[in-house]
C-alpha cells in the first residue's frame, strides 16, 4: 500500500520536486503521510482515483498514466487491515496520501 503511494509520487513528481514521508503515532493508531510537489490531480478526478481501472485524464498525466489499479489495490489493502486511506490534491501543486491504521496492542 505504501509502495504504491510512493511509486506514484516518484512517477508524477518532476526531477527537482520534493517527496516527504511522515508518520505520527497517536492513541493506538498510526498515520502515515506521503506528500509530493508533483503534477497533482484535478479536483473533479479525485473522487474516482480509488476506483479499479480508473485513470486520470491522459492529457493531464501525459505519457505517465498507468493501468488504474494501484490506488484501488492500496485501498483494498487498507480496508483489509481496518484502516483508512485518503487523498488530497491540487492540480499542478502536488498530492498528499494519508493512511491511518490501528496498532495492535
PDB file of N, CA and C in Angstrom:
ATOM      1  N   UNK A   1       0.826  -1.182   0.000  1.00  0.00           N
ATOM      2  CA  UNK A   1       0.000   0.000   0.000  1.00  0.00           C
ATOM      3  C   UNK A   1       0.874   1.251   0.000  1.00  0.00           C
ATOM      4  N   UNK A   2       1.865   1.275   0.864  1.00  0.00           N
ATOM      5  CA  UNK A   2       2.765   2.431   0.909  1.00  0.00           C
ATOM      6  C   UNK A   2       3.627   2.489  -0.348  1.00  0.00           C
ATOM      7  N   UNK A   3       4.061   1.338  -0.805  1.00  0.00           N
ATOM      8  CA  UNK A   3       4.882   1.298  -2.021  1.00  0.00           C
ATOM      9  C   UNK A   3       4.130   1.906  -3.207  1.00  0.00           C
ATOM     10  N   UNK A   4       2.857   1.598  -3.328  1.00  0.00           N
ATOM     11  CA  UNK A   4       2.042   2.143  -4.416  1.00  0.00           C
ATOM     12  C   UNK A   4       2.023   3.663  -4.347  1.00  0.00           C
ATOM     13  N   UNK A   5       1.775   4.199  -3.165  1.00  0.00           N
ATOM     14  CA  UNK A   5       1.702   5.655  -2.994  1.00  0.00           C
ATOM     15  C   UNK A   5       3.053   6.318  -3.261  1.00  0.00           C
ATOM     16  N   UNK A   6       4.119   5.701  -2.784  1.00  0.00           N
ATOM     17  CA  UNK A   6       5.456   6.265  -3.001  1.00  0.00           C
ATOM     18  C   UNK A   6       5.837   6.202  -4.476  1.00  0.00           C
ATOM     19  N   UNK A   7       5.542   5.080  -5.131  1.00  0.00           N
ATOM     20  CA  UNK A   7       5.841   4.970  -6.564  1.00  0.00           C
ATOM     21  C   UNK A   7       5.058   5.999  -7.374  1.00  0.00           C
ATOM     22  N   UNK A   8       3.800   6.249  -6.993  1.00  0.00           N
ATOM     23  CA  UNK A   8       3.025   7.287  -7.686  1.00  0.00           C
ATOM     24  C   UNK A   8       3.671   8.656  -7.507  1.00  0.00           C
ATOM     25  N   UNK A   9       4.126   8.939  -6.290  1.00  0.00           N
ATOM     26  CA  UNK A   9       4.799  10.219  -6.051  1.00  0.00           C
ATOM     27  C   UNK A   9       6.044  10.347  -6.915  1.00  0.00           C
ATOM     28  N   UNK A  10       6.816   9.288  -6.987  1.00  0.00           N
ATOM     29  CA  UNK A  10       8.028   9.313  -7.821  1.00  0.00           C
ATOM     30  C   UNK A  10       7.667   9.512  -9.282  1.00  0.00           C
ATOM     31  N   UNK A  11       6.648   8.816  -9.744  1.00  0.00           N
ATOM     32  CA  UNK A  11       6.252   8.876 -11.152  1.00  0.00           C
ATOM     33  C   UNK A  11       5.763  10.268 -11.566  1.00  0.00           C
ATOM     34  N   UNK A  12       5.029  10.938 -10.678  1.00  0.00           N
ATOM     35  CA  UNK A  12       4.373  12.185 -11.058  1.00  0.00           C
ATOM     36  C   UNK A  12       5.012  13.447 -10.480  1.00  0.00           C
ATOM     37  N   UNK A  13       6.188  13.318  -9.880  1.00  0.00           N
ATOM     38  CA  UNK A  13       6.904  14.474  -9.355  1.00  0.00           C
ATOM     39  C   UNK A  13       8.101  14.759 -10.243  1.00  0.00           C
ATOM     40  N   UNK A  14       8.273  16.006 -10.677  1.00  0.00           N
ATOM     41  CA  UNK A  14       9.415  16.338 -11.541  1.00  0.00           C
ATOM     42  C   UNK A  14      10.749  16.092 -10.827  1.00  0.00           C
ATOM     43  N   UNK A  15      11.798  16.030 -11.596  1.00  0.00           N
ATOM     44  CA  UNK A  15      13.125  15.692 -11.094  1.00  0.00           C
ATOM     45  C   UNK A  15      13.563  16.528  -9.898  1.00  0.00           C
ATOM     46  N   UNK A  16      13.328  17.805  -9.890  1.00  0.00           N
ATOM     47  CA  UNK A  16      13.740  18.648  -8.767  1.00  0.00           C
ATOM     48  C   UNK A  16      12.618  18.828  -7.741  1.00  0.00           C
ATOM     49  N   UNK A  17      11.566  18.027  -7.851  1.00  0.00           N
ATOM     50  CA  UNK A  17      10.450  18.108  -6.915  1.00  0.00           C
ATOM     51  C   UNK A  17      10.790  17.492  -5.575  1.00  0.00           C
ATOM     52  N   UNK A  18       9.813  17.496  -4.689  1.00  0.00           N
ATOM     53  CA  UNK A  18      10.040  17.034  -3.322  1.00  0.00           C
ATOM     54  C   UNK A  18       8.975  15.997  -2.940  1.00  0.00           C
ATOM     55  N   UNK A  19       9.433  14.922  -2.290  1.00  0.00           N
ATOM     56  CA  UNK A  19       8.543  13.899  -1.746  1.00  0.00           C
ATOM     57  C   UNK A  19       8.872  13.778  -0.262  1.00  0.00           C
ATOM     58  N   UNK A  20       7.845  13.873   0.573  1.00  0.00           N
ATOM     59  CA  UNK A  20       8.041  13.815   2.020  1.00  0.00           C
ATOM     60  C   UNK A  20       7.192  12.673   2.572  1.00  0.00           C
ATOM     61  N   UNK A  21       7.818  11.844   3.427  1.00  0.00           N
ATOM     62  CA  UNK A  21       7.110  10.744   4.080  1.00  0.00           C
ATOM     63  C   UNK A  21       7.204  10.975   5.584  1.00  0.00           C
ATOM     64  N   UNK A  22       6.053  11.049   6.232  1.00  0.00           N
ATOM     65  CA  UNK A  22       5.977  11.284   7.678  1.00  0.00           C
ATOM     66  C   UNK A  22       5.069  10.248   8.317  1.00  0.00           C
ATOM     67  N   UNK A  23       5.226  10.069   9.611  1.00  0.00           N
ATOM     68  CA  UNK A  23       4.287   9.229  10.351  1.00  0.00           C
ATOM     69  C   UNK A  23       4.099   9.812  11.744  1.00  0.00           C
ATOM     70  N   UNK A  24       2.908   9.562  12.289  1.00  0.00           N
ATOM     71  CA  UNK A  24       2.566  10.021  13.632  1.00  0.00           C
ATOM     72  C   UNK A  24       1.842   8.874  14.331  1.00  0.00           C
ATOM     73  N   UNK A  25       2.307   8.545  15.526  1.00  0.00           N
ATOM     74  CA  UNK A  25       1.631   7.540  16.348  1.00  0.00           C
ATOM     75  C   UNK A  25       0.859   8.283  17.426  1.00  0.00           C
ATOM     76  N   UNK A  26      -0.440   7.954  17.536  1.00  0.00           N
ATOM     77  CA  UNK A  26      -1.286   8.658  18.498  1.00  0.00           C
ATOM     78  C   UNK A  26      -2.494   7.784  18.825  1.00  0.00           C
ATOM     79  N   UNK A  27      -2.764   7.628  20.118  1.00  0.00           N
ATOM     80  CA  UNK A  27      -3.962   6.903  20.569  1.00  0.00           C
ATOM     81  C   UNK A  27      -4.135   5.539  19.905  1.00  0.00           C
ATOM     82  N   UNK A  28      -3.120   4.705  19.959  1.00  0.00           N
ATOM     83  CA  UNK A  28      -3.157   3.337  19.434  1.00  0.00           C
ATOM     84  C   UNK A  28      -3.390   3.265  17.928  1.00  0.00           C
ATOM     85  N   UNK A  29      -3.001   4.314  17.214  1.00  0.00           N
ATOM     86  CA  UNK A  29      -3.082   4.285  15.761  1.00  0.00           C
ATOM     87  C   UNK A  29      -1.864   4.995  15.174  1.00  0.00           C
ATOM     88  N   UNK A  30      -1.619   4.732  13.914  1.00  0.00           N
ATOM     89  CA  UNK A  30      -0.531   5.386  13.202  1.00  0.00           C
ATOM     90  C   UNK A  30      -1.110   6.019  11.945  1.00  0.00           C
ATOM     91  N   UNK A  31      -0.640   7.200  11.650  1.00  0.00           N
ATOM     92  CA  UNK A  31      -0.991   7.863  10.395  1.00  0.00           C
ATOM     93  C   UNK A  31       0.301   8.050   9.620  1.00  0.00           C
ATOM     94  N   UNK A  32       0.305   7.558   8.390  1.00  0.00           N
ATOM     95  CA  UNK A  32       1.458   7.679   7.510  1.00  0.00           C
ATOM     96  C   UNK A  32       1.049   8.585   6.354  1.00  0.00           C
ATOM     97  N   UNK A  33       1.858   9.620   6.127  1.00  0.00           N
ATOM     98  CA  UNK A  33       1.539  10.596   5.094  1.00  0.00           C
ATOM     99  C   UNK A  33       2.655  10.652   4.056  1.00  0.00           C
ATOM    100  N   UNK A  34       2.266  10.589   2.796  1.00  0.00           N
ATOM    101  CA  UNK A  34       3.202  10.739   1.684  1.00  0.00           C
ATOM    102  C   UNK A  34       2.719  11.954   0.902  1.00  0.00           C
ATOM    103  N   UNK A  35       3.540  12.988   0.837  1.00  0.00           N
ATOM    104  CA  UNK A  35       3.154  14.180   0.086  1.00  0.00           C
ATOM    105  C   UNK A  35       4.241  14.506  -0.928  1.00  0.00           C
ATOM    106  N   UNK A  36       3.819  15.122  -2.017  1.00  0.00           N
ATOM    107  CA  UNK A  36       4.769  15.453  -3.073  1.00  0.00           C
ATOM    108  C   UNK A  36       4.436  16.798  -3.693  1.00  0.00           C
ATOM    109  N   UNK A  37       5.353  17.276  -4.501  1.00  0.00           N
ATOM    110  CA  UNK A  37       5.165  18.527  -5.235  1.00  0.00           C
ATOM    111  C   UNK A  37       4.967  18.230  -6.717  1.00  0.00           C
ATOM    112  N   UNK A  38       4.326  17.114  -6.985  1.00  0.00           N
ATOM    113  CA  UNK A  38       4.115  16.664  -8.360  1.00  0.00           C
ATOM    114  C   UNK A  38       3.027  17.415  -9.094  1.00  0.00           C
ATOM    115  N   UNK A  39       2.554  16.802 -10.176  1.00  0.00           N
ATOM    116  CA  UNK A  39       1.599  17.458 -11.070  1.00  0.00           C
ATOM    117  C   UNK A  39       0.206  17.600 -10.477  1.00  0.00           C
ATOM    118  N   UNK A  40      -0.076  16.839  -9.420  1.00  0.00           N
ATOM    119  CA  UNK A  40      -1.383  16.924  -8.784  1.00  0.00           C
ATOM    120  C   UNK A  40      -2.475  16.264  -9.602  1.00  0.00           C
ATOM    121  N   UNK A  41      -3.664  16.300  -9.058  1.00  0.00           N
ATOM    122  CA  UNK A  41      -4.833  15.681  -9.693  1.00  0.00           C
ATOM    123  C   UNK A  41      -5.936  16.729  -9.751  1.00  0.00           C
ATOM    124  N   UNK A  42      -6.590  16.887 -10.901  1.00  0.00           N
ATOM    125  CA  UNK A  42      -7.692  17.846 -10.979  1.00  0.00           C
ATOM    126  C   UNK A  42      -8.796  17.508  -9.977  1.00  0.00           C
ATOM    127  N   UNK A  43      -9.392  18.535  -9.407  1.00  0.00           N
ATOM    128  CA  UNK A  43     -10.409  18.388  -8.367  1.00  0.00           C
ATOM    129  C   UNK A  43     -11.522  17.418  -8.777  1.00  0.00           C
ATOM    130  N   UNK A  44     -11.973  17.500 -10.006  1.00  0.00           N
ATOM    131  CA  UNK A  44     -13.087  16.659 -10.456  1.00  0.00           C
ATOM    132  C   UNK A  44     -12.699  15.188 -10.636  1.00  0.00           C
ATOM    133  N   UNK A  45     -11.426  14.875 -10.579  1.00  0.00           N
ATOM    134  CA  UNK A  45     -10.958  13.497 -10.756  1.00  0.00           C
ATOM    135  C   UNK A  45     -10.723  12.779  -9.417  1.00  0.00           C
ATOM    136  N   UNK A  46     -10.535  13.525  -8.332  1.00  0.00           N
ATOM    137  CA  UNK A  46     -10.114  12.947  -7.051  1.00  0.00           C
ATOM    138  C   UNK A  46     -11.081  11.884  -6.532  1.00  0.00           C
ATOM    139  N   UNK A  47     -12.381  12.112  -6.649  1.00  0.00           N
ATOM    140  CA  UNK A  47     -13.347  11.167  -6.087  1.00  0.00           C
ATOM    141  C   UNK A  47     -13.304   9.797  -6.754  1.00  0.00           C
ATOM    142  N   UNK A  48     -12.672   9.686  -7.929  1.00  0.00           N
ATOM    143  CA  UNK A  48     -12.654   8.424  -8.674  1.00  0.00           C
ATOM    144  C   UNK A  48     -11.335   7.661  -8.608  1.00  0.00           C
ATOM    145  N   UNK A  49     -10.296   8.247  -8.026  1.00  0.00           N
ATOM    146  CA  UNK A  49      -8.959   7.646  -8.139  1.00  0.00           C
ATOM    147  C   UNK A  49      -8.827   6.288  -7.458  1.00  0.00           C
ATOM    148  N   UNK A  50      -9.720   5.936  -6.519  1.00  0.00           N
ATOM    149  CA  UNK A  50      -9.651   4.631  -5.873  1.00  0.00           C
ATOM    150  C   UNK A  50     -10.497   3.576  -6.602  1.00  0.00           C
ATOM    151  N   UNK A  51     -11.164   3.976  -7.685  1.00  0.00           N
ATOM    152  CA  UNK A  51     -11.953   3.031  -8.482  1.00  0.00           C
ATOM    153  C   UNK A  51     -11.027   2.193  -9.359  1.00  0.00           C
ATOM    154  N   UNK A  52     -11.311   0.905  -9.420  1.00  0.00           N
ATOM    155  CA  UNK A  52     -10.496  -0.011 -10.219  1.00  0.00           C
ATOM    156  C   UNK A  52     -10.519   0.399 -11.694  1.00  0.00           C
ATOM    157  N   UNK A  53      -9.360   0.427 -12.300  1.00  0.00           N
ATOM    158  CA  UNK A  53      -9.112   0.749 -13.716  1.00  0.00           C
ATOM    159  C   UNK A  53      -9.339   2.224 -14.064  1.00  0.00           C
ATOM    160  N   UNK A  54      -9.568   3.064 -13.066  1.00  0.00           N
ATOM    161  CA  UNK A  54      -9.758   4.490 -13.346  1.00  0.00           C
ATOM    162  C   UNK A  54      -8.404   5.174 -13.492  1.00  0.00           C
ATOM    163  N   UNK A  55      -8.231   5.922 -14.556  1.00  0.00           N
ATOM    164  CA  UNK A  55      -7.019   6.714 -14.730  1.00  0.00           C
ATOM    165  C   UNK A  55      -7.421   8.170 -14.942  1.00  0.00           C
ATOM    166  N   UNK A  56      -6.596   9.051 -14.438  1.00  0.00           N
ATOM    167  CA  UNK A  56      -6.828  10.483 -14.609  1.00  0.00           C
ATOM    168  C   UNK A  56      -6.686  10.808 -16.084  1.00  0.00           C
ATOM    169  N   UNK A  57      -7.418  11.792 -16.534  1.00  0.00           N
ATOM    170  CA  UNK A  57      -7.395  12.235 -17.929  1.00  0.00           C
ATOM    171  C   UNK A  57      -5.978  12.203 -18.485  1.00  0.00           C
ATOM    172  N   UNK A  58      -5.785  11.467 -19.556  1.00  0.00           N
ATOM    173  CA  UNK A  58      -4.440  11.271 -20.114  1.00  0.00           C
ATOM    174  C   UNK A  58      -3.771  12.575 -20.549  1.00  0.00           C
ATOM    175  N   UNK A  59      -4.540  13.584 -20.897  1.00  0.00           N
ATOM    176  CA  UNK A  59      -3.925  14.858 -21.282  1.00  0.00           C
ATOM    177  C   UNK A  59      -3.267  15.527 -20.075  1.00  0.00           C
ATOM    178  N   UNK A  60      -3.742  15.193 -18.885  1.00  0.00           N
ATOM    179  CA  UNK A  60      -3.169  15.747 -17.659  1.00  0.00           C
ATOM    180  C   UNK A  60      -1.902  14.993 -17.282  1.00  0.00           C
ATOM    181  N   UNK A  61      -1.989  13.655 -17.287  1.00  0.00           N
ATOM    182  CA  UNK A  61      -0.865  12.825 -16.859  1.00  0.00           C
ATOM    183  C   UNK A  61       0.119  12.541 -17.991  1.00  0.00           C
ATOM    184  N   UNK A  62      -0.216  12.937 -19.192  1.00  0.00           N
ATOM    185  CA  UNK A  62       0.606  12.720 -20.373  1.00  0.00           C
ATOM    186  C   UNK A  62       0.948  11.245 -20.519  1.00  0.00           C
ATOM    187  N   UNK A  63       2.195  10.922 -20.753  1.00  0.00           N
ATOM    188  CA  UNK A  63       2.580   9.535 -21.008  1.00  0.00           C
ATOM    189  C   UNK A  63       2.774   8.726 -19.734  1.00  0.00           C
ATOM    190  N   UNK A  64       2.574   9.314 -18.579  1.00  0.00           N
ATOM    191  CA  UNK A  64       2.883   8.644 -17.312  1.00  0.00           C
ATOM    192  C   UNK A  64       1.713   7.875 -16.711  1.00  0.00           C
ATOM    193  N   UNK A  65       0.606   7.820 -17.381  1.00  0.00           N
ATOM    194  CA  UNK A  65      -0.557   7.139 -16.822  1.00  0.00           C
ATOM    195  C   UNK A  65      -0.311   5.635 -16.717  1.00  0.00           C
ATOM    196  N   UNK A  66      -0.989   4.992 -15.771  1.00  0.00           N
ATOM    197  CA  UNK A  66      -0.823   3.554 -15.570  1.00  0.00           C
ATOM    198  C   UNK A  66      -2.089   2.810 -15.938  1.00  0.00           C
ATOM    199  N   UNK A  67      -2.311   1.682 -15.266  1.00  0.00           N
ATOM    200  CA  UNK A  67      -3.464   0.835 -15.559  1.00  0.00           C
ATOM    201  C   UNK A  67      -4.696   1.198 -14.740  1.00  0.00           C
ATOM    202  N   UNK A  68      -4.521   2.036 -13.737  1.00  0.00           N
ATOM    203  CA  UNK A  68      -5.646   2.400 -12.878  1.00  0.00           C
ATOM    204  C   UNK A  68      -5.903   1.380 -11.782  1.00  0.00           C
ATOM    205  N   UNK A  69      -4.930   0.541 -11.489  1.00  0.00           N
ATOM    206  CA  UNK A  69      -5.103  -0.466 -10.445  1.00  0.00           C
ATOM    207  C   UNK A  69      -4.425  -0.116  -9.129  1.00  0.00           C
ATOM    208  N   UNK A  70      -3.364   0.669  -9.160  1.00  0.00           N
ATOM    209  CA  UNK A  70      -2.548   0.918  -7.976  1.00  0.00           C
ATOM    210  C   UNK A  70      -3.322   1.423  -6.775  1.00  0.00           C
ATOM    211  N   UNK A  71      -4.017   2.529  -6.917  1.00  0.00           N
ATOM    212  CA  UNK A  71      -4.718   3.109  -5.767  1.00  0.00           C
ATOM    213  C   UNK A  71      -5.909   2.267  -5.331  1.00  0.00           C
ATOM    214  N   UNK A  72      -6.541   1.552  -6.262  1.00  0.00           N
ATOM    215  CA  UNK A  72      -7.639   0.666  -5.851  1.00  0.00           C
ATOM    216  C   UNK A  72      -7.087  -0.499  -5.026  1.00  0.00           C
ATOM    217  N   UNK A  73      -5.908  -1.007  -5.378  1.00  0.00           N
ATOM    218  CA  UNK A  73      -5.269  -2.065  -4.591  1.00  0.00           C
ATOM    219  C   UNK A  73      -4.846  -1.516  -3.229  1.00  0.00           C
ATOM    220  N   UNK A  74      -4.285  -0.300  -3.200  1.00  0.00           N
ATOM    221  CA  UNK A  74      -3.894   0.316  -1.925  1.00  0.00           C
ATOM    222  C   UNK A  74      -5.104   0.454  -1.005  1.00  0.00           C
ATOM    223  N   UNK A  75      -6.237   0.851  -1.551  1.00  0.00           N
ATOM    224  CA  UNK A  75      -7.459   0.990  -0.748  1.00  0.00           C
ATOM    225  C   UNK A  75      -7.916  -0.365  -0.226  1.00  0.00           C
ATOM    226  N   UNK A  76      -7.849  -1.384  -1.052  1.00  0.00           N
ATOM    227  CA  UNK A  76      -8.241  -2.729  -0.606  1.00  0.00           C
ATOM    228  C   UNK A  76      -7.347  -3.201   0.540  1.00  0.00           C
ATOM    229  N   UNK A  77      -6.056  -2.969   0.435  1.00  0.00           N
ATOM    230  CA  UNK A  77      -5.117  -3.358   1.499  1.00  0.00           C
ATOM    231  C   UNK A  77      -5.456  -2.610   2.785  1.00  0.00           C
ATOM    232  N   UNK A  78      -5.696  -1.317   2.663  1.00  0.00           N
ATOM    233  CA  UNK A  78      -6.062  -0.510   3.826  1.00  0.00           C
ATOM    234  C   UNK A  78      -7.352  -1.040   4.463  1.00  0.00           C
ATOM    235  N   UNK A  79      -8.346  -1.304   3.652  1.00  0.00           N
ATOM    236  CA  UNK A  79      -9.626  -1.816   4.149  1.00  0.00           C
ATOM    237  C   UNK A  79      -9.452  -3.162   4.851  1.00  0.00           C
ATOM    238  N   UNK A  80      -8.635  -4.045   4.281  1.00  0.00           N
ATOM    239  CA  UNK A  80      -8.406  -5.359   4.877  1.00  0.00           C
ATOM    240  C   UNK A  80      -7.771  -5.268   6.256  1.00  0.00           C
ATOM    241  N   UNK A  81      -7.025  -4.198   6.487  1.00  0.00           N
ATOM    242  CA  UNK A  81      -6.372  -4.004   7.781  1.00  0.00           C
ATOM    243  C   UNK A  81      -7.161  -3.062   8.692  1.00  0.00           C
ATOM    244  N   UNK A  82      -8.403  -2.779   8.317  1.00  0.00           N
ATOM    245  CA  UNK A  82      -9.249  -1.912   9.132  1.00  0.00           C
ATOM    246  C   UNK A  82      -8.799  -0.473   9.132  1.00  0.00           C
ATOM    247  N   UNK A  83      -8.084  -0.082   8.097  1.00  0.00           N
ATOM    248  CA  UNK A  83      -7.547   1.267   8.020  1.00  0.00           C
ATOM    249  C   UNK A  83      -8.368   2.182   7.142  1.00  0.00           C
ATOM    250  N   UNK A  84      -7.818   3.338   6.918  1.00  0.00           N
ATOM    251  CA  UNK A  84      -8.467   4.355   6.088  1.00  0.00           C
ATOM    252  C   UNK A  84      -7.390   5.025   5.252  1.00  0.00           C
ATOM    253  N   UNK A  85      -7.655   5.202   3.972  1.00  0.00           N
ATOM    254  CA  UNK A  85      -6.727   5.902   3.095  1.00  0.00           C
ATOM    255  C   UNK A  85      -7.462   7.064   2.453  1.00  0.00           C
ATOM    256  N   UNK A  86      -6.833   8.222   2.495  1.00  0.00           N
ATOM    257  CA  UNK A  86      -7.418   9.428   1.912  1.00  0.00           C
ATOM    258  C   UNK A  86      -6.396  10.109   1.024  1.00  0.00           C
ATOM    259  N   UNK A  87      -6.877  10.797   0.023  1.00  0.00           N
ATOM    260  CA  UNK A  87      -6.015  11.503  -0.909  1.00  0.00           C
ATOM    261  C   UNK A  87      -6.528  12.926  -1.072  1.00  0.00           C
ATOM    262  N   UNK A  88      -5.631  13.880  -0.946  1.00  0.00           N
ATOM    263  CA  UNK A  88      -5.957  15.265  -1.258  1.00  0.00           C
ATOM    264  C   UNK A  88      -4.962  15.737  -2.302  1.00  0.00           C
ATOM    265  N   UNK A  89      -5.403  16.581  -3.183  1.00  0.00           N
ATOM    266  CA  UNK A  89      -4.527  17.033  -4.253  1.00  0.00           C
ATOM    267  C   UNK A  89      -5.041  18.336  -4.828  1.00  0.00           C
ATOM    268  N   UNK A  90      -4.122  19.048  -5.425  1.00  0.00           N
ATOM    269  CA  UNK A  90      -4.469  20.272  -6.135  1.00  0.00           C
ATOM    270  C   UNK A  90      -3.760  20.210  -7.477  1.00  0.00           C
ATOM    271  N   UNK A  91      -4.514  20.366  -8.529  1.00  0.00           N
ATOM    272  CA  UNK A  91      -3.964  20.294  -9.878  1.00  0.00           C
ATOM    273  C   UNK A  91      -2.764  21.226 -10.011  1.00  0.00           C
ATOM    274  N   UNK A  92      -1.613  20.667 -10.340  1.00  0.00           N
ATOM    275  CA  UNK A  92      -0.399  21.441 -10.521  1.00  0.00           C
ATOM    276  C   UNK A  92       0.385  21.707  -9.256  1.00  0.00           C
ATOM    277  N   UNK A  93      -0.153  21.307  -8.091  1.00  0.00           N
ATOM    278  CA  UNK A  93       0.507  21.619  -6.817  1.00  0.00           C
ATOM    279  C   UNK A  93       0.708  20.417  -5.902  1.00  0.00           C
ATOM    280  N   UNK A  94       0.740  19.232  -6.434  1.00  0.00           N
ATOM    281  CA  UNK A  94       1.072  18.071  -5.628  1.00  0.00           C
ATOM    282  C   UNK A  94      -0.093  17.318  -5.043  1.00  0.00           C
ATOM    283  N   UNK A  95       0.249  16.233  -4.376  1.00  0.00           N
ATOM    284  CA  UNK A  95      -0.723  15.304  -3.820  1.00  0.00           C
ATOM    285  C   UNK A  95      -0.264  14.852  -2.443  1.00  0.00           C
ATOM    286  N   UNK A  96      -1.227  14.568  -1.577  1.00  0.00           N
ATOM    287  CA  UNK A  96      -0.928  14.010  -0.254  1.00  0.00           C
ATOM    288  C   UNK A  96      -1.818  12.790  -0.043  1.00  0.00           C
ATOM    289  N   UNK A  97      -1.187  11.671   0.298  1.00  0.00           N
ATOM    290  CA  UNK A  97      -1.901  10.454   0.644  1.00  0.00           C
ATOM    291  C   UNK A  97      -1.710  10.227   2.136  1.00  0.00           C
ATOM    292  N   UNK A  98      -2.796   9.975   2.829  1.00  0.00           N
ATOM    293  CA  UNK A  98      -2.772   9.745   4.266  1.00  0.00           C
ATOM    294  C   UNK A  98      -3.380   8.378   4.549  1.00  0.00           C
ATOM    295  N   UNK A  99      -2.625   7.534   5.249  1.00  0.00           N
ATOM    296  CA  UNK A  99      -3.092   6.198   5.614  1.00  0.00           C
ATOM    297  C   UNK A  99      -3.154   6.120   7.138  1.00  0.00           C
ATOM    298  N   UNK A 100      -4.312   5.753   7.671  1.00  0.00           N
ATOM    299  CA  UNK A 100      -4.466   5.594   9.117  1.00  0.00           C
ATOM    300  C   UNK A 100      -4.754   4.126   9.413  1.00  0.00           C
ATOM    301  N   UNK A 101      -3.953   3.577  10.347  1.00  0.00           N
ATOM    302  CA  UNK A 101      -4.101   2.175  10.739  1.00  0.00           C
ATOM    303  C   UNK A 101      -4.102   2.074  12.261  1.00  0.00           C
ATOM    304  N   UNK A 102      -4.902   1.155  12.775  1.00  0.00           N
ATOM    305  CA  UNK A 102      -4.896   0.880  14.210  1.00  0.00           C
ATOM    306  C   UNK A 102      -3.686   0.016  14.525  1.00  0.00           C
ATOM    307  N   UNK A 103      -3.053   0.306  15.653  1.00  0.00           N
ATOM    308  CA  UNK A 103      -1.940  -0.502  16.112  1.00  0.00           C
ATOM    309  C   UNK A 103      -2.458  -1.618  17.010  1.00  0.00           C
ATOM    310  N   UNK A 104      -1.877  -2.786  16.894  1.00  0.00           N
ATOM    311  CA  UNK A 104      -2.264  -3.909  17.732  1.00  0.00           C
ATOM    312  C   UNK A 104      -1.493  -3.817  19.036  1.00  0.00           C
ATOM    313  N   UNK A 105      -2.207  -3.901  20.152  1.00  0.00           N
ATOM    314  CA  UNK A 105      -1.519  -3.809  21.451  1.00  0.00           C
ATOM    315  C   UNK A 105      -1.325  -5.159  22.080  1.00  0.00           C
TER     316      UNK A 105
END
